[in-house]
XYZ file of C-alpha atoms in Angstrom:
423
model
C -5.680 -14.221 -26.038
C -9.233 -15.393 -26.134
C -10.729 -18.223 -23.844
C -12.229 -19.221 -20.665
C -8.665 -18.447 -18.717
C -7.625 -15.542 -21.101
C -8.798 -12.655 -18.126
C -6.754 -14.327 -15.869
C -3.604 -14.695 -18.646
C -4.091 -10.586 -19.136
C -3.607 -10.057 -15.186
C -0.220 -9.019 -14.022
C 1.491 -10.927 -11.085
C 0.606 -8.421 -8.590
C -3.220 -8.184 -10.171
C -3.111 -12.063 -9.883
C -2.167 -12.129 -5.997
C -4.578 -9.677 -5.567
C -7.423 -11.988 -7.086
C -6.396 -14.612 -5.026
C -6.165 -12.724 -2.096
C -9.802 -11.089 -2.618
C -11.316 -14.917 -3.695
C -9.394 -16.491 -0.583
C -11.556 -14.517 1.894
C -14.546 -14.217 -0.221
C -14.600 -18.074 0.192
C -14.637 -17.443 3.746
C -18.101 -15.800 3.402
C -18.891 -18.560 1.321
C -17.656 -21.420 3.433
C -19.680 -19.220 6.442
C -23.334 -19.461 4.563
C -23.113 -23.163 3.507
C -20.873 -24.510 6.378
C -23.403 -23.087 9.069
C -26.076 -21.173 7.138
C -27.810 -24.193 5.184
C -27.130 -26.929 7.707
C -29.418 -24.871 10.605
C -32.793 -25.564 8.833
C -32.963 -28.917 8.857
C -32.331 -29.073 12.930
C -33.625 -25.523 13.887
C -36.818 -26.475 12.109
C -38.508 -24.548 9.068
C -39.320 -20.765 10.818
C -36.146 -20.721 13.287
C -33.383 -22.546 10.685
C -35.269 -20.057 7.824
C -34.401 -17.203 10.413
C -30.824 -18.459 11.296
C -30.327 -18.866 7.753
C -30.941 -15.085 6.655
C -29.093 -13.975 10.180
C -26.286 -15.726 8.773
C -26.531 -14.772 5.178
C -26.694 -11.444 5.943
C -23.396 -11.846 8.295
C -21.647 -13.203 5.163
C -22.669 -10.740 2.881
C -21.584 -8.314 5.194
C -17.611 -9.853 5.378
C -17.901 -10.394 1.504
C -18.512 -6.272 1.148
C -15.679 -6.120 3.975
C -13.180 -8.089 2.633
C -14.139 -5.986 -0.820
C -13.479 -2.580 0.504
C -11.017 -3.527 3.016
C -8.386 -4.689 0.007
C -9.108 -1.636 -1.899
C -8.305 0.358 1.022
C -5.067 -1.562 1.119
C -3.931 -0.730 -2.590
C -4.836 2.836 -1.681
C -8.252 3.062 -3.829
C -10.741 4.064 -0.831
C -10.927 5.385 2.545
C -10.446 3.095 5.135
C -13.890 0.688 5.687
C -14.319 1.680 9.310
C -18.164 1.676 9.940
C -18.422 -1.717 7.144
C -16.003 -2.855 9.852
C -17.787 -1.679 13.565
C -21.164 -2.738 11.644
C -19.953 -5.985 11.233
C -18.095 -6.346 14.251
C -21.596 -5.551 16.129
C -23.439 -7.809 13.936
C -21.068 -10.747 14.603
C -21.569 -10.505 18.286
C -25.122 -9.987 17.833
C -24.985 -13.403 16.205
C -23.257 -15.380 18.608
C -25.715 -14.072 21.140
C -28.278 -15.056 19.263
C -26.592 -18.868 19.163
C -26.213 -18.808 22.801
C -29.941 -17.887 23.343
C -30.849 -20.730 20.573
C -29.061 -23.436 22.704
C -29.815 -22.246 26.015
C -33.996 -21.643 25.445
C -34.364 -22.781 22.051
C -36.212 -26.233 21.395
C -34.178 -29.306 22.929
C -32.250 -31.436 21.297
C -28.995 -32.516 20.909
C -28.910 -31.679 17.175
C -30.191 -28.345 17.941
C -27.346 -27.402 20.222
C -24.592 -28.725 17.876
C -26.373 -26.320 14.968
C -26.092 -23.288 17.340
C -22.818 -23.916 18.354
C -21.802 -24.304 15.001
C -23.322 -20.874 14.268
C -21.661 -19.564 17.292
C -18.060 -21.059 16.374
C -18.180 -19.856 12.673
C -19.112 -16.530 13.480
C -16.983 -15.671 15.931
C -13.992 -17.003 14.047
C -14.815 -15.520 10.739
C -16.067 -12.108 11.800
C -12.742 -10.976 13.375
C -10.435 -12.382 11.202
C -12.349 -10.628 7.834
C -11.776 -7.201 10.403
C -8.575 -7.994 10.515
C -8.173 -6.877 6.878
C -9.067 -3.480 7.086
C -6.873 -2.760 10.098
C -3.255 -1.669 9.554
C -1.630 -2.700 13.133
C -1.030 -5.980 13.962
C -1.185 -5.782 17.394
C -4.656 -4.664 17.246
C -5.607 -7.265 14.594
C -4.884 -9.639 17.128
C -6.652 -7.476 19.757
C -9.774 -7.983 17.810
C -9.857 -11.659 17.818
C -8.327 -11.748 21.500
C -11.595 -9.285 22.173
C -14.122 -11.504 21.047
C -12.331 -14.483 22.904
C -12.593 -12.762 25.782
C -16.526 -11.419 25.367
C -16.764 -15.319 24.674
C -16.009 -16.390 27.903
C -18.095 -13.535 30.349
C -21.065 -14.411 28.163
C -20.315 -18.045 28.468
C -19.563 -17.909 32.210
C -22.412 -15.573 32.640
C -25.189 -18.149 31.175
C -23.983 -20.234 33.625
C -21.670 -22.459 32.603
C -18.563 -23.496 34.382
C -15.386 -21.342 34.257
C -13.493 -24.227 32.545
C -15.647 -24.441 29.932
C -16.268 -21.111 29.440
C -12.257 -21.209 28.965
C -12.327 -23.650 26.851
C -14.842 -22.094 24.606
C -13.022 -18.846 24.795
C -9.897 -20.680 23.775
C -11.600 -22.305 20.729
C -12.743 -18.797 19.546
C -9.087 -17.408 20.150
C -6.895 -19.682 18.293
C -9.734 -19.635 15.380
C -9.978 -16.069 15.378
C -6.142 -15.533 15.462
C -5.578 -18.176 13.129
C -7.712 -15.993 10.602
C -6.449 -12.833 11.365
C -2.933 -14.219 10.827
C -4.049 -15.133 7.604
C -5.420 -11.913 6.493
C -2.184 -10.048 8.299
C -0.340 -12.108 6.007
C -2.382 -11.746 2.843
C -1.965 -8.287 2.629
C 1.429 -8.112 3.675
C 2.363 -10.316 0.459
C 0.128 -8.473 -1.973
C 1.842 -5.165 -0.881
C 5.296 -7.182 -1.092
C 4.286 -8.087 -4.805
C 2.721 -4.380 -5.519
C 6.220 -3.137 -4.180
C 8.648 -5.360 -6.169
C 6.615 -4.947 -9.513
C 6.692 -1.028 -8.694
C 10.371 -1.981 -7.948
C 11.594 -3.779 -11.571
C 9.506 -0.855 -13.000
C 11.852 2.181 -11.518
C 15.091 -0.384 -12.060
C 13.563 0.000 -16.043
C 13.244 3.335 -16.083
C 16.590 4.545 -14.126
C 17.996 2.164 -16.837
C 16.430 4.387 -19.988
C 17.196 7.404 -17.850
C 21.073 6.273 -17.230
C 21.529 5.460 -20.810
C 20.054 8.692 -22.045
C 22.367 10.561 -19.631
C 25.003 8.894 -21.342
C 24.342 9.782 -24.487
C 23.463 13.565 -23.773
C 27.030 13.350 -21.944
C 28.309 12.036 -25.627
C 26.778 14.143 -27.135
C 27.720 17.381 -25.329
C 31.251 15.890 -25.320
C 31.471 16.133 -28.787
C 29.634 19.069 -29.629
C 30.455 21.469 -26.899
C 34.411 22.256 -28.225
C 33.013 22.525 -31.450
C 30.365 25.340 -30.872
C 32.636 26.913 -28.651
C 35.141 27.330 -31.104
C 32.515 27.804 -33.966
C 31.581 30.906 -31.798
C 34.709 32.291 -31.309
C 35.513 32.211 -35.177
C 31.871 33.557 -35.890
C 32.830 36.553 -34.000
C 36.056 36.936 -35.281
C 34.815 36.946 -38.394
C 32.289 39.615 -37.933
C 35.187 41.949 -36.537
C 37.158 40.614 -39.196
C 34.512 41.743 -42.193
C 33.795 45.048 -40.308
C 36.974 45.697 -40.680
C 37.298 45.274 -44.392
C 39.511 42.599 -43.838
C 40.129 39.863 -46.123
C 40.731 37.412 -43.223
C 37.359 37.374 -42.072
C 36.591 35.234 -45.082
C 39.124 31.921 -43.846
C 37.732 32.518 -40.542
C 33.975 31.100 -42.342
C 36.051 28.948 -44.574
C 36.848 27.054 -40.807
C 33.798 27.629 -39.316
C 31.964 25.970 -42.268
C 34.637 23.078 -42.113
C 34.020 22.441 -38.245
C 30.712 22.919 -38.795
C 30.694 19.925 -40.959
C 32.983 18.130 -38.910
C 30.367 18.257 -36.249
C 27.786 16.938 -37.925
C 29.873 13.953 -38.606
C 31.100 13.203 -35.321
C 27.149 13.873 -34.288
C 26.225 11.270 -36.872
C 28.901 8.542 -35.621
C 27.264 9.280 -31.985
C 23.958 8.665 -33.017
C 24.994 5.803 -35.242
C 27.011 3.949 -31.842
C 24.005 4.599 -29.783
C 21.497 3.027 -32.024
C 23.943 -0.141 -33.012
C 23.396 -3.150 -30.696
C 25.975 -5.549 -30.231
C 24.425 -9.252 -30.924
C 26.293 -10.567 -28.155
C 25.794 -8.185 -25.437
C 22.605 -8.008 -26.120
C 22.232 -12.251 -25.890
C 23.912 -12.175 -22.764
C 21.749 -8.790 -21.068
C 18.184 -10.373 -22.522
C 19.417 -13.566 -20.275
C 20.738 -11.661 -16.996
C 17.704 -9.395 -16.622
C 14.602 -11.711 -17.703
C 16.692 -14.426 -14.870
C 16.819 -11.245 -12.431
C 13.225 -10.947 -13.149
C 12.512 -14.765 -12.185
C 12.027 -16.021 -15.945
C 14.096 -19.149 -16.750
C 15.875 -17.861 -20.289
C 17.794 -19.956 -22.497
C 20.324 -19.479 -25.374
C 20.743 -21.879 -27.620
C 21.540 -22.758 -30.872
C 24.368 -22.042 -33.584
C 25.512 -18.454 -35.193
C 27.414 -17.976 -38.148
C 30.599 -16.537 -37.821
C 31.652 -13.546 -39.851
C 27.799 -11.514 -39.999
C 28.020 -8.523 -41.179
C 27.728 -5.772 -38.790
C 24.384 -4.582 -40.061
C 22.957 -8.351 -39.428
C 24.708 -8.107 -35.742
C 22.790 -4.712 -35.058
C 19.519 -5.303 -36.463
C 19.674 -9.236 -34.336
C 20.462 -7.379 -31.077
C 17.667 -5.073 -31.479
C 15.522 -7.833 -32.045
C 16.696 -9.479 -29.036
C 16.641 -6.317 -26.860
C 12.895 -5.544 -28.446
C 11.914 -9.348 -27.553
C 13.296 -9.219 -24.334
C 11.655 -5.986 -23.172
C 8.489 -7.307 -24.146
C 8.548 -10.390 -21.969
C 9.312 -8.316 -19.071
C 6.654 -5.316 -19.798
C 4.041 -6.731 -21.351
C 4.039 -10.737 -20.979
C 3.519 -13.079 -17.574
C 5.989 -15.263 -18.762
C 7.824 -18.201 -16.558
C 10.415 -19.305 -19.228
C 11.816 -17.680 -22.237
C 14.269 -19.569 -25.052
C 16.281 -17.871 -27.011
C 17.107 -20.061 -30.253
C 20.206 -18.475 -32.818
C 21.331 -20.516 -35.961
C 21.268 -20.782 -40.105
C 18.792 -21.549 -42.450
C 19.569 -22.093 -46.094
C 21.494 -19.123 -46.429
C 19.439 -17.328 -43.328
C 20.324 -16.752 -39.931
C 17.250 -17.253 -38.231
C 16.713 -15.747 -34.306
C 13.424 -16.791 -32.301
C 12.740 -15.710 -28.968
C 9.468 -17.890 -27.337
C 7.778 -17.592 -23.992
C 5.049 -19.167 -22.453
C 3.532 -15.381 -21.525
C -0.288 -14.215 -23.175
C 0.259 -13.115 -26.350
C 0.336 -9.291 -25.662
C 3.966 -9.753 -24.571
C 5.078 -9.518 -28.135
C 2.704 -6.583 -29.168
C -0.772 -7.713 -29.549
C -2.960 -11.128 -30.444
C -1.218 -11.181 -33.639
C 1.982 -9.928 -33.376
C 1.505 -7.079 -35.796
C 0.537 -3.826 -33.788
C 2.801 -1.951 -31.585
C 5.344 0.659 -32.321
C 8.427 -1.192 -31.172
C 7.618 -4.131 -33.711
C 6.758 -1.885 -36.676
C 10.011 -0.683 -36.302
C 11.912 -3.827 -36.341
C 9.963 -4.570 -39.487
C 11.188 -1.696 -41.111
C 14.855 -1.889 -39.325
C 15.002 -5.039 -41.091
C 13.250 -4.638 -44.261
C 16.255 -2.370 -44.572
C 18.466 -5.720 -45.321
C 16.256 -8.150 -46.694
C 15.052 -9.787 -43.378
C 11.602 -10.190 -42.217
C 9.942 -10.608 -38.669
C 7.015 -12.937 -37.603
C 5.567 -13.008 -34.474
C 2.101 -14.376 -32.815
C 0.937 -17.715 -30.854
C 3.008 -20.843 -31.350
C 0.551 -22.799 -29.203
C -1.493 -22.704 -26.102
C -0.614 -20.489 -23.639
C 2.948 -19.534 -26.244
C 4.628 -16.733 -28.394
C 6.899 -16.762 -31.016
C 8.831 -14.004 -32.494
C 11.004 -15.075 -35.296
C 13.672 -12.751 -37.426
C 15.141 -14.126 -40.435
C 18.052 -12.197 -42.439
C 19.576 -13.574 -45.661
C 23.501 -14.148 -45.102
C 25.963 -13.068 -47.678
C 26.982 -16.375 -49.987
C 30.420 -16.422 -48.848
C 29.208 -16.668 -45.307
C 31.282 -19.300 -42.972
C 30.221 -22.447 -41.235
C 28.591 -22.228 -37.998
C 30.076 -22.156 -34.395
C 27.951 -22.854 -31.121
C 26.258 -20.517 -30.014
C 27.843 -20.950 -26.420
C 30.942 -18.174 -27.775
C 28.292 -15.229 -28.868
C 28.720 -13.316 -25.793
C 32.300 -12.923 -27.283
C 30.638 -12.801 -30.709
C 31.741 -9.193 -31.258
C 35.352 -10.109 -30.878
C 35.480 -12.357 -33.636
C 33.200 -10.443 -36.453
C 34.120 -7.320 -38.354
């Protein structure tokens, strides 16, 4: 989907908590420069705010590349930041030493003092919580802030000023600096929570397709594996048989040729069971697992009763197709489900308010798994449409022509029992 949000539409969930996360604290940086940065000049005068300026921009740039590498070395995608984060450590104290000198020989003024305290305050709150980031233990995330608390109140007390407000100072710095850390101990224990439940509904998919092949190779050897067995037995016979001269051997192929057959049949009626899809399991599976998945899905509508059992299976791959899509491919919040007749049509659509890649591309044509509903239903007359019903939607439609004797409809509230009711 193209447009001024369609980057942000293509993001996964986790990808999109990890934007947020890395634009949250780049803000910080932000917030540092113009909060404390531009503000100096005007007091500190043209050569000294110019200075404080630059002292500071540099500080930010240095927790924007921080908060940058930091994240990446939570997801696993570089080595941990640790001289980004002892450079800026030392250039944050540098800093608020600076500040202190500014308002303790700097030019007087009350102004001037509130601009270096600013400086001061910012710094020493920002700097330790944008460390905090790159360090795994919380205990020494805190540490960090609780550290530069504590430098804050020798060098306070040391300049001269009484213990109590030396404490006090310190105290501002603490809860600040904690109060940051917090919130970058937090950030990236959520993105990791998110990058860990996404992995999560991925491994429940594929332990799904890997359960439901094991079924079918246990199916499958469950019919075939008497069969060989005894097809080898015979074989041999046979070959002692013929050795022989005898005229036996030649039943013994008759039966191997008739099992032989018989196998492919019962291979065939396998097959043919696992590729069928029940309409109404399928209805009621699309709805548990896109709700498991925290998508609000609907069914609604009315189904004919009596569809042949070609219609049923080629509707329930449709559904199962749809489905999978939201889940793999789409951000969706909601999905409906709609099931009913058209002028001799039963019509299925399946719309979600995910980017249009959820059904297969920006127009709904490319992708294996709909190229092969196409064809699946091409095979009885129907035909599938799919692409953007809207801003920000996706439609998938499937219409099949219904037999002329077909009977009236029934809500579509009795199609999980659907199957119970049609041949």
């Amino acid at each position: 989907m193209r447009g001024p949000g369609g980057w942000w539409r293509r993001k996964s969930t986790p990808e999109k908590v990890e934007t947020y996360t890395r634009w949250s604290f780049y803000f910080f940086a932000v917030m540092e420069f113009f909060s404390v940065g531009l503000t100096s000049a005007a007091p500190l005068g043209a050569r000294l705010g110019g200075a404080v300026m630059l002292v500071v921009a540099v500080h930010a740039t240095l927790c924007f590349v921080t908060v940058s590498r930091a994240v990446d070395w939570t997801r696993g995608r570089r080595p941990q930041p640790i001289g980004l984060m002892w450079t800026l450590g030392a250039v944050t104290a540098a800093v608020a030493f600076a500040a202190i000198g500014i308002a303790e020989i700097g030019p007087d003024g009350e102004s001037v003092d509130t601009a270096a305290g600013g400086v001061f305050g910012v710094i020493l709150i920002f700097g330790p919580g944008i460390i905090a980031l790159g360090v795994r233990d919380r205990r020494r995330a805190f540490g960090i802030a609780g550290g530069f608390a504590a430098g804050t109140w020798v060098v306070a007390f040391a300049l001269g000023a009484s213990a109590l407000t030396a404490l006090l100072t310190a105290l501002i710095v603490l809860i600040g600096g904690v109060f940051v850390a917090f919130t970058a101990v937090f950030s990236v224990w959520l993105l990791n929570a998110v990058y860990e439940l996404d992995e999560a509904r991925e491994t429940r998919t594929r332990l799904a397709v890997a359960e439901e092949r094991l079924r079918f190779g246990r199916d499958l050897h469950d019919v075939m594996g008497r069969n060989l067995a005894v097809i080898a037995l015979k074989s041999e016979l046979a070959v002692q048989l013929a050795q022989r001269g005898r005229s036996e051997a030649v039943a013994q192929m008759v039966e191997v040729q008739r099992l032989a057959h018989e196998s492919q049949r019962e291979v065939r009626e396998v097959v043919r069971g696992y590729r069928e899809a029940d309409l109404g399991s399928e209805l009621a599976g699309a709805q548990g697992v896109l709700t498991a998945a925290g998508i609000d899905c609907t069914v609604s509508g009315r189904t004919p009763v009596g569809l042949p059992a070609g219609v049923q299976s080629a509707l329930g791959w449709v559904v199962r197709e749809a489905a999978t899509n939201v889940l793999r491919h789409g951000d969706a919040r909601w999905c409906a489900v709609r099931l009913g007749g058209l002028e001799g049509r039963v019509v299925l659509s399946v719309e979600n308010d995910g980017v249009a890649e959820a059904a297969g591309g920006p127009s709904g044509s490319s992708g294996s798994g709909l190229a092969g509903l196409r064809e699946r239903l091409a095979e009885i007359d129907g035909t599938l449409e799919a692409g953007p019903a809207g801003k920000g939607l996706f439609r998938l439609t499937a219409e099949i022509p219904l037999p002329s004797e077909s009977v009236p409809s029934v809500p579509v509230a009795a199609v999980p029992a659907v199957s119970e009711v049609m041949p």
